[in-house]
PDB file of C-alpha atoms in Angstrom:
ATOM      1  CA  UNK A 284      44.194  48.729  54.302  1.00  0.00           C
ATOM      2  CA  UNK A 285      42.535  46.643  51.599  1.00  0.00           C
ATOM      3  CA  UNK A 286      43.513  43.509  50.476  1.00  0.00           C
ATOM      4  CA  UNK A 287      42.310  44.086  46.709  1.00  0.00           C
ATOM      5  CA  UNK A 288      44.073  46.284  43.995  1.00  0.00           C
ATOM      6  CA  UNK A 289      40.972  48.202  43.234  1.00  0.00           C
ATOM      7  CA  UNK A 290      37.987  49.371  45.358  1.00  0.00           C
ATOM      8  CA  UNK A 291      34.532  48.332  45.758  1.00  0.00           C
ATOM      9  CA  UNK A 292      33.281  51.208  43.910  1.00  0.00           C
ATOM     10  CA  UNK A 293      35.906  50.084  41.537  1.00  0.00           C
ATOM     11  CA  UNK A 294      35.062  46.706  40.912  1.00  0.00           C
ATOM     12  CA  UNK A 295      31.226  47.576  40.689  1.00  0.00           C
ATOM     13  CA  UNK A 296      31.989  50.455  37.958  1.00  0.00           C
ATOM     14  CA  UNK A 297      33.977  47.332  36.417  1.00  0.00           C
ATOM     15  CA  UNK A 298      31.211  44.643  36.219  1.00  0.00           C
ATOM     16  CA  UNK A 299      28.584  47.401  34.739  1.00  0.00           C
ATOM     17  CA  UNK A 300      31.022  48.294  32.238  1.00  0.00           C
ATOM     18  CA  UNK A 301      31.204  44.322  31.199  1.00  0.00           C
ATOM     19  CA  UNK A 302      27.987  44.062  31.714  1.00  0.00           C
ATOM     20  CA  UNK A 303      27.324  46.090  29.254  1.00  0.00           C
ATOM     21  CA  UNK A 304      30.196  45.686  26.817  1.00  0.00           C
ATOM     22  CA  UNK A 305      28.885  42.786  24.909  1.00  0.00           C
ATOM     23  CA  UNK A 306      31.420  40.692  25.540  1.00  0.00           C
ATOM     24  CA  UNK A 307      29.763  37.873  27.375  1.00  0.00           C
ATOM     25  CA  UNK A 308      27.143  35.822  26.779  1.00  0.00           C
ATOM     26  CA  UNK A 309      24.576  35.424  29.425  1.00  0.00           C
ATOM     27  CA  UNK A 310      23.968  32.310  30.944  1.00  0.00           C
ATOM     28  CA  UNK A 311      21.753  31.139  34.174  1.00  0.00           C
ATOM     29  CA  UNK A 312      22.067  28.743  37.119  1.00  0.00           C
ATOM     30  CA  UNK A 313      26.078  28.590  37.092  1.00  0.00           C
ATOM     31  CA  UNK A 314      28.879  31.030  37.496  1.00  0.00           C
ATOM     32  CA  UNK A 315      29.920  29.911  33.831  1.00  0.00           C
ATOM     33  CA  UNK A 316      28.987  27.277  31.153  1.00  0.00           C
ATOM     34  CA  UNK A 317      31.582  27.038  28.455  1.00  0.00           C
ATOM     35  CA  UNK A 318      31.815  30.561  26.607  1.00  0.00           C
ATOM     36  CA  UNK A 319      28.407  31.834  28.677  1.00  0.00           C
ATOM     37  CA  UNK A 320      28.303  33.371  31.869  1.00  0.00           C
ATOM     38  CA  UNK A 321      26.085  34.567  34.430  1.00  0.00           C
ATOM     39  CA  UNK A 322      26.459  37.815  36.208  1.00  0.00           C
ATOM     40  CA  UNK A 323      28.393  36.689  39.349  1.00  0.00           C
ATOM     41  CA  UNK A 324      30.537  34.441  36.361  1.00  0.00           C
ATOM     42  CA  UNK A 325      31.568  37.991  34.805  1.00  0.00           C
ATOM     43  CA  UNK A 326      32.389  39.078  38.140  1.00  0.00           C
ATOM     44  CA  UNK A 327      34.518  36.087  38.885  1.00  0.00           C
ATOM     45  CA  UNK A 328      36.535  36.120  35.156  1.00  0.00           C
ATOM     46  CA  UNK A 329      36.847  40.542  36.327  1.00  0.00           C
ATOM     47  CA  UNK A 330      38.182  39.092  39.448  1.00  0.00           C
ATOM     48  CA  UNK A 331      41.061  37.097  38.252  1.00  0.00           C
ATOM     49  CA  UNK A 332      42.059  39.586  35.328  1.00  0.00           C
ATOM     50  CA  UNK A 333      41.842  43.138  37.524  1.00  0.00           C
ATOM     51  CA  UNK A 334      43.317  41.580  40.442  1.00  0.00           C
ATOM     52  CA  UNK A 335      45.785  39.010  39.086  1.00  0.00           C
ATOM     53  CA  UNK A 336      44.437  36.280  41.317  1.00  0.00           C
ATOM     54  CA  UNK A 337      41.920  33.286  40.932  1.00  0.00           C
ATOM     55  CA  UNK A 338      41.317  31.018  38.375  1.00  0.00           C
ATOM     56  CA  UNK A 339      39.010  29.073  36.194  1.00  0.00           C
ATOM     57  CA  UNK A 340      39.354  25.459  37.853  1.00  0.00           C
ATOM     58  CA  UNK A 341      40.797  23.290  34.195  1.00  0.00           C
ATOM     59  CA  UNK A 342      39.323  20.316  35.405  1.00  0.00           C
ATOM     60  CA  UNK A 343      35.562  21.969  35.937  1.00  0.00           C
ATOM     61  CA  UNK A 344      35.104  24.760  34.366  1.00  0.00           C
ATOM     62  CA  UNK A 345      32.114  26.260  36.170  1.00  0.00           C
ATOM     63  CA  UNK A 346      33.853  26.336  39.124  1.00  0.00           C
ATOM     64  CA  UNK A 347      36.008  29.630  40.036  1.00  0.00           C
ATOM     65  CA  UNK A 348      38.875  28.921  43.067  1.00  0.00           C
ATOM     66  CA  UNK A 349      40.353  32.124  44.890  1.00  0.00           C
ATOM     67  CA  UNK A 350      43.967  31.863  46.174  1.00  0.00           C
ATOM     68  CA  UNK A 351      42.721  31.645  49.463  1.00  0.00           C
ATOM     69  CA  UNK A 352      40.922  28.250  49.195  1.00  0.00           C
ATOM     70  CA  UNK A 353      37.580  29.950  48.361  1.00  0.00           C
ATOM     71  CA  UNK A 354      35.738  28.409  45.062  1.00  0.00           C
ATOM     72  CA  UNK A 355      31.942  28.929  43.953  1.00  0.00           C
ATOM     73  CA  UNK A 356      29.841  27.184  40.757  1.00  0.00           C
ATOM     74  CA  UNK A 357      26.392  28.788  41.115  1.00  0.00           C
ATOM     75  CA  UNK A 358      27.350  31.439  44.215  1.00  0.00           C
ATOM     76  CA  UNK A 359      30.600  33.838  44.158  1.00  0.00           C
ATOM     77  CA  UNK A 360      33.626  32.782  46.506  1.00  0.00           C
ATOM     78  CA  UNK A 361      33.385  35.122  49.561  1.00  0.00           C
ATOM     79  CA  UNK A 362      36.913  36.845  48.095  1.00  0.00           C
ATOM     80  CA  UNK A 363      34.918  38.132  45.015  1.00  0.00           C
ATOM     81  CA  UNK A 364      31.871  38.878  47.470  1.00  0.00           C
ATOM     82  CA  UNK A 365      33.927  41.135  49.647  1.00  0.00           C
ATOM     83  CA  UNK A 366      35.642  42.493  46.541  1.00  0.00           C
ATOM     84  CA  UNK A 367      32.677  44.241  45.341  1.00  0.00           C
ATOM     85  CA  UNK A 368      31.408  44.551  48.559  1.00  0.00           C
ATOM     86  CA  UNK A 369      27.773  43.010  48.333  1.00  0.00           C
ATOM     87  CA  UNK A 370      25.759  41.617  50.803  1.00  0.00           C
ATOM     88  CA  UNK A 371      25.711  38.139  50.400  1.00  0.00           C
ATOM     89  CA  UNK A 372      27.455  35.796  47.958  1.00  0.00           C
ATOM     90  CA  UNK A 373      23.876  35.710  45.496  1.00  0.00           C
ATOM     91  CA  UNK A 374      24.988  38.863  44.764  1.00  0.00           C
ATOM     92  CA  UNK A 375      22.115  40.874  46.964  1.00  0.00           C
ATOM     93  CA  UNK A 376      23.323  44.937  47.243  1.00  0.00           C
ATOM     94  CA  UNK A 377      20.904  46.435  49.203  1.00  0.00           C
ATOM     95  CA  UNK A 378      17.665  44.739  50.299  1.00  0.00           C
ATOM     96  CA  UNK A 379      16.683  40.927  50.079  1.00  0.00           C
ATOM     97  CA  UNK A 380      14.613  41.582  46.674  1.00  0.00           C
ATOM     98  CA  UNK A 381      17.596  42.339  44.625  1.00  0.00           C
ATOM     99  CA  UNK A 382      19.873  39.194  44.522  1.00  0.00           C
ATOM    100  CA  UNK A 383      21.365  39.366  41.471  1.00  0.00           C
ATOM    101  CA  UNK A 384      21.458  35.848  40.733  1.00  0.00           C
ATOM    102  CA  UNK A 385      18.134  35.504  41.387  1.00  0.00           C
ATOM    103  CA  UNK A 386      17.033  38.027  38.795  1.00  0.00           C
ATOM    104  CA  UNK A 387      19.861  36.964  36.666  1.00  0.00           C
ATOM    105  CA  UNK A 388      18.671  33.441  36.257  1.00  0.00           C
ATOM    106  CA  UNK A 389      14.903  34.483  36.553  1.00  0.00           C
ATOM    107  CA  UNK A 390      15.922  36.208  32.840  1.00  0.00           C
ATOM    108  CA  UNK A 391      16.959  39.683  33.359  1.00  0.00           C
ATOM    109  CA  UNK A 392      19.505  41.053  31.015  1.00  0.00           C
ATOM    110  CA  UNK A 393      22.959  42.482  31.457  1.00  0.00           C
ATOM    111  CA  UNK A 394      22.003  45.607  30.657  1.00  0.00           C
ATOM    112  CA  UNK A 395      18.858  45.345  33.697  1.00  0.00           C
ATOM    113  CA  UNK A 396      21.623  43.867  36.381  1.00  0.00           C
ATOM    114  CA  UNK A 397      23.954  46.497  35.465  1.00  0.00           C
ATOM    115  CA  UNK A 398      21.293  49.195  36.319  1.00  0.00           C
ATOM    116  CA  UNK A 399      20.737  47.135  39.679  1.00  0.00           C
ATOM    117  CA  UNK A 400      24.317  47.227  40.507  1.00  0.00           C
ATOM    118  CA  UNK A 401      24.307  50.929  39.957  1.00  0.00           C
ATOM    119  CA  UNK A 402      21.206  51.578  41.802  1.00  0.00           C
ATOM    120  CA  UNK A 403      22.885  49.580  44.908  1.00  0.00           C
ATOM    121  CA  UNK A 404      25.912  51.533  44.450  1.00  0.00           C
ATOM    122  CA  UNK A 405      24.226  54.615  44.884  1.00  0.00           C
ATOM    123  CA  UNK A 406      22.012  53.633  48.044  1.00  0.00           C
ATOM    124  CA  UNK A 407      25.680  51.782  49.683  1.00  0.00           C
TER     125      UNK A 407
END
């Protein structure tokens, strides 16, 4: 039994959806800074609204805290990780080359990472 409301497969279709919604402004080297996020940020904010749990710390607002103690700036909390079932916490799906942060902050757009993400999905 899971502990998350919605699959893996569902949080993935999630964050390519939002990744390619428009709705957030891309930022690099943090999970969020002020109304810009990276990819593993848009994961994070899906996190808290699809599964009603983690927040936004008030105090530091690049930094996203799980309910279980967890908390990432640049990385994703290991809750989120597991959530969308990736590798590793950069956001790598499949093979070492494809860390999301890493292509995220090395300039590749939403629309690119989404593509990634559904490319990884596919080879899971």
């Amino acid at each position: 039994m899971s502990d998350f409301k919605h699959t893996p497969e569902q949080a993935r279709s999630a964050l390519v959806t939002a990744l390619r919604s428009g709705d957030y402004k891309q930022a690099e080297g943090q999970l969020r800074r002020g109304d810009r996020f990276c990819c593993l940020g848009v994961a994070c904010d899906l996190f808290a609204k699809l599964e009603e749990t983690g927040h936004w710390d008030p105090e530091d607002e690049e930094i996203f805290r799980t309910a279980d103690g967890g908390w990432g700036d640049a990385l994703l909390p290991d809750t989120v990780r597991r959530w969308l079932n990736f590798r590793t916490v950069n956001g790598e799906l499949f093979s070492d080359e494809t860390s999301l942060a890493g292509m995220n902050d090395r300039g590749a757009s939403f629309a690119d990472l989404a593509k990634v993400i559904e490319q990884g999905q596919a080879n899971a």
